[in-house]
Short mmCIF file of C-alpha atoms and ligand atoms in Angstrom, two decimals:
data_model
loop_
_atom_site.label_atom_id
_atom_site.label_comp_id
_atom_site.label_asym_id
_atom_site.label_seq_id
_atom_site.Cartn_x
_atom_site.Cartn_y
_atom_site.Cartn_z
CA MET E 1 35.99 17.16 -4.16
CA THR E 2 35.73 13.54 -6.47
CA THR E 3 36.59 10.95 -4.32
CA ALA E 4 36.31 6.45 -5.50
CA LYS E 5 35.68 3.77 -3.47
CA SER E 6 34.06 0.25 -3.71
CA CYS E 7 31.73 -1.99 -1.63
CA ASP E 8 29.63 -5.57 -2.34
CA LEU E 9 26.44 -3.59 -2.43
CA LEU E 10 24.86 -0.37 -2.90
CA VAL E 11 21.48 0.64 -2.34
CA VAL E 12 20.05 3.61 -3.79
CA GLY E 13 17.01 4.87 -1.40
CA GLY E 14 15.98 4.67 2.15
CA GLY E 15 12.55 4.11 1.94
CA PRO E 16 11.42 0.41 3.45
CA GLY E 17 12.58 -1.26 -0.14
CA GLY E 18 16.04 0.04 0.46
CA TYR E 19 16.76 -0.25 4.05
CA THR E 20 15.23 -3.53 4.64
CA THR E 21 18.02 -4.68 1.72
CA ALA E 22 20.90 -2.59 3.79
CA ILE E 23 20.00 -4.33 6.36
CA LEU E 24 19.66 -7.96 6.11
CA ALA E 25 22.51 -8.00 3.57
CA ALA E 26 24.49 -6.04 6.08
CA ARG E 27 23.56 -9.07 8.12
CA LYS E 28 25.07 -11.49 6.15
CA GLY E 29 27.74 -10.03 5.74
CA LEU E 30 28.51 -8.03 2.68
CA HIS E 31 29.98 -4.30 2.58
CA THR E 32 26.51 -2.04 1.82
CA VAL E 33 26.34 1.45 1.42
CA MET E 34 23.04 2.97 1.33
CA VAL E 35 22.41 6.68 -0.19
CA GLU E 36 19.70 8.58 0.48
CA GLN E 37 18.63 11.99 -1.14
CA GLU E 38 16.15 12.81 1.42
CA HIS E 39 15.21 11.35 4.86
CA LEU E 40 15.67 7.76 6.10
CA GLY E 41 12.29 5.78 5.71
CA GLY E 42 11.18 7.11 2.19
CA THR E 43 7.50 7.80 1.85
CA CYS E 44 6.11 5.24 3.91
CA LEU E 45 7.68 6.63 6.98
CA ASN E 46 8.38 10.58 5.90
CA ARG E 47 4.79 11.24 4.13
CA GLY E 48 2.75 8.05 3.40
CA CYS E 49 1.79 4.74 5.78
CA VAL E 50 2.88 5.87 9.34
CA PRO E 51 1.96 9.71 9.48
CA ALA E 52 -1.18 8.70 7.86
CA LYS E 53 -2.67 6.23 9.68
CA ALA E 54 -0.91 8.48 12.86
CA LEU E 55 -3.43 11.02 11.80
CA LEU E 56 -6.48 8.76 10.85
CA GLU E 57 -6.06 6.91 14.65
CA ASP E 58 -6.55 10.12 16.43
CA SER E 59 -9.23 11.39 14.04
CA ALA E 60 -11.18 8.08 14.42
CA LEU E 61 -10.68 9.11 18.49
CA VAL E 62 -11.92 12.61 18.19
CA ALA E 63 -14.75 11.29 16.13
CA SER E 64 -15.66 8.32 18.86
CA VAL E 65 -15.50 10.98 21.79
CA ARG E 66 -17.64 13.26 19.31
CA ASN E 67 -20.37 10.45 18.49
CA CYS E 68 -20.16 9.02 22.25
CA SER E 69 -23.93 8.74 23.90
CA PHE E 70 -22.35 8.65 27.55
CA MET E 71 -20.10 11.41 27.91
CA ARG E 72 -21.25 15.12 28.00
CA GLY E 73 -19.53 18.50 27.54
CA ASP E 74 -18.05 20.30 24.63
CA LEU E 75 -14.50 19.20 23.88
CA THR E 76 -11.91 20.77 21.52
CA LEU E 77 -9.77 19.76 19.64
CA SER E 78 -6.07 20.83 19.57
CA LEU E 79 -4.86 19.82 15.74
CA GLY E 80 -1.76 21.19 16.13
CA ARG E 81 -0.88 19.06 18.85
CA MET E 82 -2.43 15.83 16.71
CA VAL E 83 0.45 17.11 13.95
CA ASP E 84 2.81 17.22 16.47
CA ARG E 85 2.06 13.87 17.65
CA LYS E 86 2.44 12.23 14.24
CA THR E 87 5.50 14.39 13.30
CA ARG E 88 7.10 13.11 16.67
CA LEU E 89 6.59 9.36 15.80
CA VAL E 90 7.69 10.27 12.63
CA GLU E 91 10.98 11.84 14.20
CA THR E 92 11.46 8.93 16.36
CA SER E 93 11.15 6.36 13.75
CA ARG E 94 13.82 7.46 11.50
CA ALA E 95 16.03 7.86 14.54
CA GLY E 96 15.53 3.81 14.64
CA ILE E 97 15.73 3.06 11.65
CA ALA E 98 19.30 5.35 11.57
CA GLY E 99 20.18 3.17 15.13
CA VAL E 100 19.47 -0.19 13.04
CA LEU E 101 21.40 0.67 9.91
CA GLY E 102 24.09 1.68 11.98
CA GLU E 103 24.47 -1.47 14.20
CA CYS E 104 24.50 -3.55 11.46
CA GLY E 105 27.45 -1.48 10.18
CA VAL E 106 25.52 0.12 6.82
CA GLU E 107 27.43 2.72 5.68
CA VAL E 108 24.41 5.49 4.79
CA VAL E 109 25.62 8.49 2.92
CA ALA E 110 23.31 11.54 2.10
CA GLY E 111 23.05 12.68 -1.74
CA ARG E 112 21.60 11.71 -4.93
CA ALA E 113 22.73 8.79 -6.98
CA HIS E 114 22.98 8.36 -11.13
CA PHE E 115 24.51 5.81 -13.00
CA LEU E 116 28.14 6.51 -15.10
CA GLY E 117 28.35 2.40 -15.53
CA PRO E 118 26.61 -0.99 -15.29
CA ARG E 119 28.43 -1.09 -11.38
CA ARG E 120 29.51 2.19 -11.12
CA MET E 121 27.01 5.09 -9.91
CA SER E 122 27.61 9.08 -8.76
CA ILE E 123 26.39 9.78 -5.53
CA GLN E 124 26.48 13.87 -5.01
CA ASN E 125 25.41 16.58 -2.32
CA ALA E 126 26.33 19.91 -1.58
CA GLU E 127 29.61 19.06 -0.32
CA ASN E 128 30.60 16.02 -1.82
CA ASP E 129 30.82 13.82 -5.45
CA LEU E 130 31.41 10.59 -4.56
CA THR E 131 32.11 7.79 -7.46
CA LEU E 132 31.21 4.13 -5.92
CA GLU E 133 31.85 0.91 -7.39
CA ALA E 134 29.65 -2.18 -6.14
CA SER E 135 29.51 -5.69 -7.04
CA HIS E 136 25.51 -5.43 -6.74
CA ILE E 137 23.08 -2.30 -6.87
CA VAL E 138 19.69 -2.41 -5.64
CA LEU E 139 17.16 0.22 -6.95
CA ALA E 140 14.86 1.33 -4.17
CA THR E 141 13.96 4.52 -5.56
CA GLY E 142 9.96 4.66 -4.89
CA ALA E 143 7.34 6.42 -6.72
CA GLN E 144 6.75 10.10 -7.72
CA THR E 145 2.93 11.31 -7.95
CA GLU E 146 1.40 12.53 -11.11
CA TYR E 147 -1.45 14.76 -11.77
CA GLY E 148 -4.02 15.37 -14.38
CA PRO E 149 -3.67 18.15 -16.89
CA GLY E 150 -3.56 21.85 -15.55
CA LEU E 151 -3.79 20.63 -11.80
CA ARG E 152 -1.08 20.87 -9.20
CA PRO E 153 -1.11 21.41 -5.91
CA ASP E 154 0.07 24.89 -4.28
CA GLY E 155 0.03 24.20 -0.59
CA ARG E 156 -2.72 26.50 0.19
CA CYS E 157 -6.14 25.53 -1.39
CA VAL E 158 -4.87 22.62 -3.40
CA TRP E 159 -3.34 20.47 -1.52
CA SER E 160 -1.12 16.87 -1.92
CA THR E 161 -1.27 14.40 0.36
CA ASP E 162 1.77 15.58 2.32
CA ASP E 163 -0.02 18.82 2.44
CA ALA E 164 -3.20 16.89 3.55
CA LEU E 165 -0.55 15.75 6.58
CA ASN E 166 0.09 18.91 8.07
CA PRO E 167 -2.57 20.74 7.94
CA PRO E 168 -2.77 24.30 9.86
CA SER E 169 -6.34 23.88 10.11
CA VAL E 170 -9.55 21.48 9.64
CA PRO E 171 -11.36 22.87 6.37
CA ARG E 172 -14.80 23.46 6.81
CA THR E 173 -15.19 21.51 3.17
CA LEU E 174 -13.14 19.22 1.51
CA THR E 175 -13.03 17.63 -1.89
CA VAL E 176 -11.29 14.59 -2.22
CA VAL E 177 -9.92 13.77 -5.74
CA GLY E 178 -9.99 10.05 -6.40
CA ALA E 179 -11.38 7.15 -4.70
CA GLY E 180 -8.53 4.67 -3.94
CA ASN E 181 -6.70 3.88 -0.97
CA ARG E 182 -5.14 7.19 -0.37
CA GLY E 183 -8.22 9.10 -1.16
CA VAL E 184 -10.93 6.66 0.95
CA GLU E 185 -8.38 7.44 3.94
CA PHE E 186 -8.01 10.97 3.68
CA ALA E 187 -11.66 11.03 2.91
CA THR E 188 -12.22 9.48 6.63
CA LEU E 189 -9.54 11.24 8.29
CA TYR E 190 -11.28 14.64 7.34
CA ARG E 191 -14.69 13.55 7.83
CA ASN E 192 -13.63 12.28 11.32
CA LEU E 193 -12.11 15.62 12.16
CA GLY E 194 -15.55 17.36 11.19
CA ALA E 195 -15.20 18.58 7.78
CA GLU E 196 -17.48 18.31 4.96
CA VAL E 197 -16.08 15.90 2.72
CA ILE E 198 -17.11 15.29 -1.27
CA LEU E 199 -14.82 12.25 -2.55
CA ILE E 200 -14.65 12.30 -6.38
CA GLU E 201 -13.95 9.01 -8.41
CA GLN E 202 -14.01 8.64 -12.33
CA GLN E 203 -14.32 5.23 -12.31
CA GLY E 204 -17.70 3.53 -11.51
CA ARG E 205 -17.11 2.92 -8.32
CA ILE E 206 -14.75 3.47 -5.84
CA LEU E 207 -11.67 1.48 -5.03
CA PRO E 208 -11.88 0.18 -8.66
CA ARG E 209 -9.42 -2.09 -8.10
CA VAL E 210 -10.72 -3.95 -4.99
CA HIS E 211 -13.42 -6.95 -4.42
CA SER E 212 -16.60 -5.01 -5.55
CA GLU E 213 -19.35 -6.09 -2.68
CA LEU E 214 -16.74 -4.77 -0.51
CA ALA E 215 -15.81 -1.67 -1.99
CA ASP E 216 -19.65 -0.80 -2.36
CA ARG E 217 -20.22 -1.54 1.48
CA LEU E 218 -18.02 0.65 2.41
CA ARG E 219 -19.25 3.44 -0.01
CA LYS E 220 -22.12 3.01 1.71
CA SER E 221 -20.59 3.21 5.69
CA LEU E 222 -18.88 6.44 3.62
CA THR E 223 -22.17 7.99 2.90
CA ASP E 224 -23.68 6.73 6.16
CA ARG E 225 -20.76 8.84 8.00
CA GLY E 226 -21.86 11.83 5.96
CA VAL E 227 -19.36 11.68 3.09
CA LYS E 228 -20.50 12.82 -0.16
CA VAL E 229 -19.77 9.95 -2.72
CA TYR E 230 -19.58 11.23 -6.77
CA VAL E 231 -18.36 8.58 -9.06
CA ARG E 232 -18.07 8.85 -13.00
CA THR E 233 -16.92 12.52 -12.21
CA ALA E 234 -13.30 13.81 -12.76
CA LEU E 235 -11.86 17.06 -11.91
CA ALA E 236 -11.26 19.24 -15.08
CA SER E 237 -9.79 22.68 -13.29
CA VAL E 238 -9.38 24.19 -10.55
CA ALA E 239 -9.68 28.01 -10.02
CA PRO E 240 -9.31 30.95 -7.10
CA ALA E 241 -12.89 31.59 -5.87
CA ASP E 242 -13.49 35.25 -4.96
CA THR E 243 -14.55 34.28 -1.31
CA GLY E 244 -11.31 32.04 -0.70
CA GLY E 245 -11.50 28.67 -1.49
CA VAL E 246 -11.24 27.16 -4.73
CA ARG E 247 -14.08 26.63 -7.72
CA LEU E 248 -14.05 23.42 -9.23
CA THR E 249 -15.45 22.28 -12.40
CA LEU E 250 -16.04 18.73 -12.27
CA GLN E 251 -17.12 16.63 -15.58
CA THR E 252 -19.98 14.58 -14.76
CA ALA E 253 -21.78 11.77 -16.47
CA LYS E 254 -24.74 14.73 -17.20
CA GLY E 255 -22.16 17.30 -18.36
CA PRO E 256 -19.98 19.93 -16.56
CA GLN E 257 -20.62 20.98 -12.89
CA GLU E 258 -19.09 23.81 -11.19
CA LEU E 259 -18.28 23.10 -6.99
CA GLN E 260 -17.13 25.48 -4.10
CA VAL E 261 -15.03 24.02 -1.50
CA ASP E 262 -12.27 25.53 0.98
CA ARG E 263 -9.98 22.92 0.10
CA VAL E 264 -9.08 20.09 -2.78
CA LEU E 265 -7.12 17.30 -2.07
CA LEU E 266 -5.55 15.91 -5.02
CA THR E 267 -4.10 11.91 -4.52
CA GLY E 268 -2.42 11.94 -8.29
CA SER E 269 -1.27 8.75 -9.55
CA ARG E 270 2.26 6.91 -8.81
CA ARG E 271 4.49 6.32 -11.32
CA PRO E 272 7.99 4.74 -10.69
CA ALA E 273 10.72 7.50 -10.06
CA ARG E 274 13.53 6.52 -12.62
CA ALA E 275 14.22 9.51 -13.93
CA ASP E 276 17.19 10.84 -12.10
CA LEU E 277 19.04 7.78 -12.49
CA ASN E 278 20.55 7.99 -16.00
CA LEU E 279 19.11 4.27 -16.50
CA GLN E 280 20.40 4.67 -20.09
CA ALA E 281 24.20 4.34 -19.24
CA ILE E 282 23.34 0.60 -18.35
CA GLY E 283 20.99 0.14 -21.29
CA LEU E 284 17.95 0.32 -19.14
CA SER E 285 14.59 2.18 -20.36
CA ALA E 286 13.83 5.62 -17.76
CA ALA E 287 10.35 5.22 -19.05
CA ALA E 288 8.22 4.78 -15.98
CA ASP E 289 5.72 2.56 -17.59
CA ASP E 290 8.50 -0.10 -18.88
CA PRO E 291 8.46 -2.85 -16.90
CA LEU E 292 12.46 -2.81 -15.32
CA SER E 293 12.58 -6.62 -14.23
CA LEU E 294 11.16 -9.91 -15.58
CA ASP E 295 8.70 -12.48 -14.85
CA ASP E 296 8.13 -11.09 -11.59
CA GLY E 297 11.56 -11.27 -10.50
CA VAL E 298 13.85 -8.39 -8.81
CA GLU E 299 17.03 -8.63 -11.34
CA THR E 300 17.14 -6.08 -14.08
CA PRO E 301 18.18 -7.51 -17.36
CA VAL E 302 21.60 -5.84 -16.37
CA LYS E 303 23.06 -9.04 -13.85
CA GLY E 304 23.77 -7.77 -10.49
CA VAL E 305 21.34 -4.41 -10.73
CA TYR E 306 17.95 -4.88 -9.30
CA VAL E 307 14.81 -3.05 -8.44
CA VAL E 308 12.42 -3.06 -6.01
CA GLY E 309 9.69 -1.60 -4.13
CA ASP E 310 7.91 1.45 -5.65
CA ALA E 311 10.53 1.43 -8.61
CA SER E 312 9.50 -1.46 -9.83
CA GLY E 313 5.95 -0.33 -10.55
CA PRO E 314 2.79 -1.07 -9.02
CA PRO E 315 1.22 -2.29 -6.70
CA TYR E 316 2.56 0.63 -4.70
CA LEU E 317 3.00 -0.81 -1.10
CA ALA E 318 4.87 -0.91 1.59
CA HIS E 319 5.30 -4.41 2.13
CA LYS E 320 5.56 -5.19 -1.88
CA ALA E 321 8.93 -3.53 -1.28
CA ILE E 322 9.92 -5.30 1.91
CA ALA E 323 8.82 -8.67 0.03
CA GLN E 324 11.22 -7.69 -2.79
CA ALA E 325 13.78 -6.06 -0.74
CA MET E 326 14.22 -9.93 0.81
CA ALA E 327 14.17 -11.58 -2.33
CA ALA E 328 16.75 -9.46 -3.92
CA VAL E 329 18.86 -10.09 -0.79
CA ASP E 330 18.52 -14.01 -1.23
CA HIS E 331 19.01 -13.89 -4.81
CA ILE E 332 22.68 -11.81 -4.13
CA LEU E 333 23.21 -14.56 -1.51
CA GLY E 334 22.32 -17.36 -4.10
CA ARG E 335 19.67 -18.60 -1.94
CA ASN E 336 16.52 -17.90 -4.59
CA ASP E 337 15.52 -17.31 -8.37
CA GLY E 338 15.06 -13.82 -7.40
CA ARG E 339 11.23 -13.98 -7.61
CA GLN E 340 8.92 -13.18 -5.11
CA SER E 341 5.89 -14.00 -3.68
CA LEU E 342 2.94 -12.93 -5.74
CA LEU E 343 0.34 -13.00 -2.71
CA ILE E 344 0.32 -8.95 -1.52
CA PRO E 345 -2.52 -8.75 0.94
CA ASN E 346 -3.85 -5.15 0.00
CA CYS E 347 -5.67 -2.47 3.06
CA ILE E 348 -7.71 0.14 3.12
CA TYR E 349 -7.77 2.21 6.60
CA GLY E 350 -10.93 3.84 7.19
CA ASP E 351 -13.78 3.30 9.02
CA PRO E 352 -14.53 0.19 8.46
CA GLU E 353 -11.41 -1.18 7.24
CA LEU E 354 -11.43 -3.47 4.41
CA ALA E 355 -8.41 -6.14 3.28
CA SER E 356 -8.01 -8.44 0.79
CA VAL E 357 -5.57 -11.08 0.18
CA GLY E 358 -5.33 -13.96 -2.86
CA LEU E 359 -8.18 -14.75 -5.90
CA THR E 360 -12.17 -12.99 -5.30
CA GLU E 361 -14.25 -15.67 -6.14
CA GLU E 362 -14.71 -14.07 -9.99
CA GLN E 363 -10.91 -14.67 -10.29
CA ALA E 364 -10.79 -18.08 -8.62
CA LEU E 365 -13.82 -19.41 -11.33
CA ASN E 366 -12.24 -17.49 -14.17
CA ALA E 367 -8.96 -19.57 -13.11
CA GLY E 368 -10.92 -23.02 -13.48
CA HIS E 369 -11.49 -23.37 -9.89
CA ARG E 370 -14.85 -24.83 -8.50
CA ILE E 371 -15.11 -22.96 -5.08
CA LYS E 372 -17.07 -22.76 -1.96
CA ILE E 373 -17.96 -19.54 -0.06
CA GLY E 374 -17.87 -19.40 3.71
CA GLU E 375 -19.16 -16.35 4.81
CA PHE E 376 -19.35 -14.56 8.62
CA HIS E 377 -20.55 -11.17 9.22
CA PHE E 378 -19.22 -9.20 12.26
CA VAL E 379 -22.47 -8.62 13.96
CA GLY E 380 -22.24 -12.14 15.28
CA ASN E 381 -18.60 -11.48 16.81
CA GLY E 382 -18.77 -10.96 20.90
CA ARG E 383 -15.44 -8.69 20.58
CA ALA E 384 -16.88 -6.42 17.38
CA GLY E 385 -19.79 -6.33 19.76
CA THR E 386 -17.60 -4.97 22.62
CA LEU E 387 -16.01 -2.33 20.27
CA GLY E 388 -19.46 -1.33 19.00
CA LYS E 389 -18.13 -2.32 15.76
CA GLU E 390 -20.51 -4.43 14.44
CA GLU E 391 -20.31 -3.67 10.39
CA GLY E 392 -18.88 -5.93 8.08
CA LEU E 393 -17.94 -9.01 6.99
CA VAL E 394 -15.34 -11.73 6.36
CA ILE E 395 -15.36 -13.81 2.92
CA LEU E 396 -13.33 -16.70 2.44
CA VAL E 397 -12.67 -18.58 -0.88
CA SER E 398 -11.34 -21.93 -0.85
CA ASP E 399 -11.17 -24.60 -3.45
CA ALA E 400 -14.10 -27.29 -3.23
CA PRO E 401 -12.22 -30.01 -4.23
CA SER E 402 -9.25 -29.58 -1.97
CA GLY E 403 -10.55 -27.50 0.74
CA ARG E 404 -7.35 -25.13 -0.26
CA VAL E 405 -7.78 -21.56 0.73
CA LEU E 406 -7.67 -19.42 -2.60
CA GLY E 407 -8.44 -15.98 -1.50
CA VAL E 408 -9.79 -13.94 1.85
CA HIS E 409 -11.85 -10.82 1.38
CA MET E 410 -12.72 -8.75 4.43
CA ILE E 411 -14.59 -5.52 5.58
CA GLY E 412 -14.89 -4.82 9.04
CA PRO E 413 -13.13 -3.27 12.40
CA ARG E 414 -8.92 -3.91 12.17
CA VAL E 415 -9.41 -6.44 9.53
CA THR E 416 -5.93 -4.95 8.25
CA GLU E 417 -4.44 -6.76 11.19
CA LEU E 418 -6.65 -9.86 10.27
CA ILE E 419 -5.56 -10.14 7.01
CA ALA E 420 -2.31 -11.87 7.81
CA LEU E 421 -3.74 -14.95 9.20
CA ALA E 422 -5.27 -15.33 5.64
CA ALA E 423 -1.84 -14.45 3.71
CA LEU E 424 -0.09 -17.25 6.16
CA ALA E 425 -2.82 -19.99 5.30
CA ILE E 426 -2.71 -19.05 1.59
CA GLN E 427 1.12 -18.97 1.10
CA ASN E 428 1.48 -21.70 2.87
CA GLY E 429 -1.33 -24.03 1.33
CA LEU E 430 -3.09 -24.33 4.52
CA ASP E 431 -6.92 -25.54 3.38
CA VAL E 432 -10.38 -24.85 5.33
CA THR E 433 -10.03 -27.87 7.71
CA ALA E 434 -6.80 -26.66 9.37
CA ILE E 435 -8.02 -23.30 10.06
CA LYS E 436 -10.82 -25.02 11.72
CA LYS E 437 -8.75 -27.36 13.68
CA THR E 438 -6.84 -24.11 15.40
CA VAL E 439 -8.33 -22.47 19.01
CA PHE E 440 -9.27 -18.79 18.14
CA PRO E 441 -9.17 -16.53 21.67
CA HIS E 442 -12.25 -15.78 22.64
CA PRO E 443 -13.91 -12.84 22.24
CA ALA E 444 -11.61 -11.80 19.90
CA LEU E 445 -12.40 -10.25 15.70
CA SER E 446 -10.09 -13.05 14.52
CA GLU E 447 -12.92 -15.11 15.54
CA THR E 448 -14.57 -14.05 12.47
CA PHE E 449 -12.18 -15.74 9.68
CA PHE E 450 -12.06 -19.19 12.25
CA GLU E 451 -16.12 -18.86 11.57
CA ALA E 452 -15.78 -18.17 7.99
CA ALA E 453 -13.73 -21.31 7.94
CA LEU E 454 -16.62 -23.03 9.82
CA ALA E 455 -19.06 -21.52 7.64
CA THR E 456 -17.54 -23.05 4.56
CA HIS E 457 -18.67 -26.42 6.04
CA ASN E 458 -22.27 -24.99 6.87
CA GLU E 459 -20.84 -25.27 10.60
CA SER E 460 -20.62 -21.51 11.87
CA ILE E 461 -21.47 -21.20 16.10
CA HIS E 462 -22.66 -17.95 16.16
CA MET E 463 -24.73 -17.29 13.10
CA ARG E 464 -26.57 -19.37 10.19
CA MET E 465 -24.56 -19.27 7.49
CA GLU E 466 -25.14 -21.21 4.35
CA ALA E 467 -22.20 -22.20 2.42
CA GLU E 468 -22.23 -21.46 -1.57
CA GLU E 469 -20.75 -23.91 -4.11
CA LEU E 470 -20.09 -22.52 -7.43
CA GLY E 471 -17.97 -23.31 -10.98
CA PRO E 472 -17.57 -26.38 -12.90
CA GLU E 473 -18.04 -29.85 -11.42
C1 FAD F 1 -0.49 9.28 1.60
C2 FAD F 1 0.10 7.96 1.41
C3 FAD F 1 -0.48 6.77 2.30
C4 FAD F 1 0.36 5.53 1.88
N1 FAD F 1 -0.18 4.65 3.02
C5 FAD F 1 0.35 3.26 2.83
C6 FAD F 1 -0.24 1.92 3.75
O1 FAD F 1 -0.78 1.89 4.46
N2 FAD F 1 0.50 1.16 3.38
C7 FAD F 1 1.70 0.85 2.29
O2 FAD F 1 1.68 -0.46 1.74
N3 FAD F 1 1.90 1.69 1.60
C8 FAD F 1 1.32 2.85 1.88
N4 FAD F 1 1.94 4.02 0.94
C9 FAD F 1 2.84 3.81 0.03
C10 FAD F 1 4.30 3.37 0.33
O3 FAD F 1 4.29 4.75 0.99
C11 FAD F 1 4.93 2.63 -0.57
O4 FAD F 1 4.88 1.85 -1.23
C12 FAD F 1 6.42 2.86 0.21
O5 FAD F 1 7.02 3.68 0.47
C13 FAD F 1 7.52 1.90 -1.19
O6 FAD F 1 8.44 2.05 -0.49
P1 FAD F 1 10.36 2.17 -1.67
O7 FAD F 1 10.94 1.48 -0.82
O8 FAD F 1 9.87 1.41 -2.72
O9 FAD F 1 10.16 3.85 -1.94
P2 FAD F 1 10.31 4.96 -1.04
O10 FAD F 1 9.45 4.96 0.53
O11 FAD F 1 9.37 6.25 -1.83
O12 FAD F 1 11.42 5.20 -0.58
C14 FAD F 1 12.58 5.64 -1.76
C15 FAD F 1 13.67 6.63 -1.35
O13 FAD F 1 14.24 6.88 -2.66
C16 FAD F 1 15.04 8.20 -2.23
N5 FAD F 1 15.59 8.19 -3.71
C17 FAD F 1 14.69 8.43 -5.04
N6 FAD F 1 15.77 8.76 -5.80
C18 FAD F 1 16.83 8.80 -5.69
C19 FAD F 1 18.19 8.96 -5.97
N7 FAD F 1 18.51 9.05 -7.33
N8 FAD F 1 19.40 8.74 -4.88
C20 FAD F 1 19.01 8.64 -3.80
N9 FAD F 1 17.75 8.37 -3.16
C21 FAD F 1 17.07 8.38 -3.81
C22 FAD F 1 13.75 8.78 -1.80
O14 FAD F 1 14.59 10.07 -1.37
C23 FAD F 1 12.78 7.83 -1.03
O15 FAD F 1 13.68 8.20 0.29
C24 FAD F 1 1.42 5.07 0.76
C25 FAD F 1 1.85 6.29 0.23
C26 FAD F 1 1.08 7.35 0.58
C27 FAD F 1 1.65 8.92 -0.50
#
């Protein structure tokens, strides 16, 4: 049966980009409909950030107990219970999102949406075919994973990240293909659980888009923990092995190399998911690599149609989706020009963690800044000592003449929490002196950020660190 209705705002996709848009718009009194073809919470909640971090956290506990010097006896891991905890967390969080959407008066429709015209979409599900007219439409359809030619997860020996989040058992040997954020995270997770892990990356280093000194340090940490890391190595083909598992052909700098493992995890690459939207009906390109919005804005060239989150292209991060959702609602309400902040922290979850925001030293110099670099190492931090996690450092890049913070790059324990301090400082144009004037609790990991600010003026307390000054006079 086909029915038709209208609303102020139609949001397509119920991930962080979509539900943030819907909640904020409905709170401002817009009659909002959100359509989701699968589960509320999108990739982030159902098969990304949340389940991956739940398993990673539990795996770190397993590794800590196994490596603990003052406890004895064999402890048995119940992988099933670990996976159950993750699944329960996802389900309760999903219910939580449904609750908030309901409280705000967002109408949630199950189904898949595609355009019929500029302000008109069809929503199809098993029972209904609904046509919706909307004054504004926000596309938050996320991204899909693409794999190299001839490579496809099969759910048995060749895993996708979805499979790796629901393992029936811990493989004895696992090759993780791709050393980006997800590859490093899964390599850490499975190493913590006791698998022999090989991490391969086709580029010259792991985390190719991350601050190179920190990426090198993380590589050393992974290697020290027993992960084998192969760079300039690509997976060419996968075939079943006679003895079970898979036979991999790797393309290395020295030529082809064979490897046999129990499981291989393909992390793939992410591309905006737009193919099903029939964007041609409103004159937009469906090609994943074409920008849908212009000038860092969230509105597309079609007035009243917005794109947020992974559907808008890289970086593929949930907090970028949320920031864009906020920018889109503000634009719809006439409160901004539809541009989003470009200051998006990047976090890599593992052990240690890595987090970065703003300019690297190199980027700051290329932008013509004369810079000061303040550094502080976790080995001089009391809280890191109490946690037994003294590996890592904080690098604070500031503009030398003004003292304004330009970028902060961290590797160490829980730096994915600390990086928000740096984002707050940069976003609000704070200078190093403002950080120095702030009282940080002791003992706390956040003191490393404070000490990096002190180090910028050669004043660090718990370690002698000389600041470096570079760039044009
Ligand atoms: C393993 C993994 C780990 C990750 N870890 C992190 C992390 O730690 N931190 C981080 O910031 N990011 C992480 N990400 C990325 C993060 O999940 C995404 O950036 C985030 O989910 C993007 O939000 P979104 O709302 O744009 O899209 P999504 O969350 O993908 O939501 C899009 C939704 O739209 C729905 N949809 C698509 N097309 C239609 C249609 N035509 N009609 C109706 N519904 C439709 C989909 O079903 C989906 O639910 C991870 C991703 C993966 C895969």
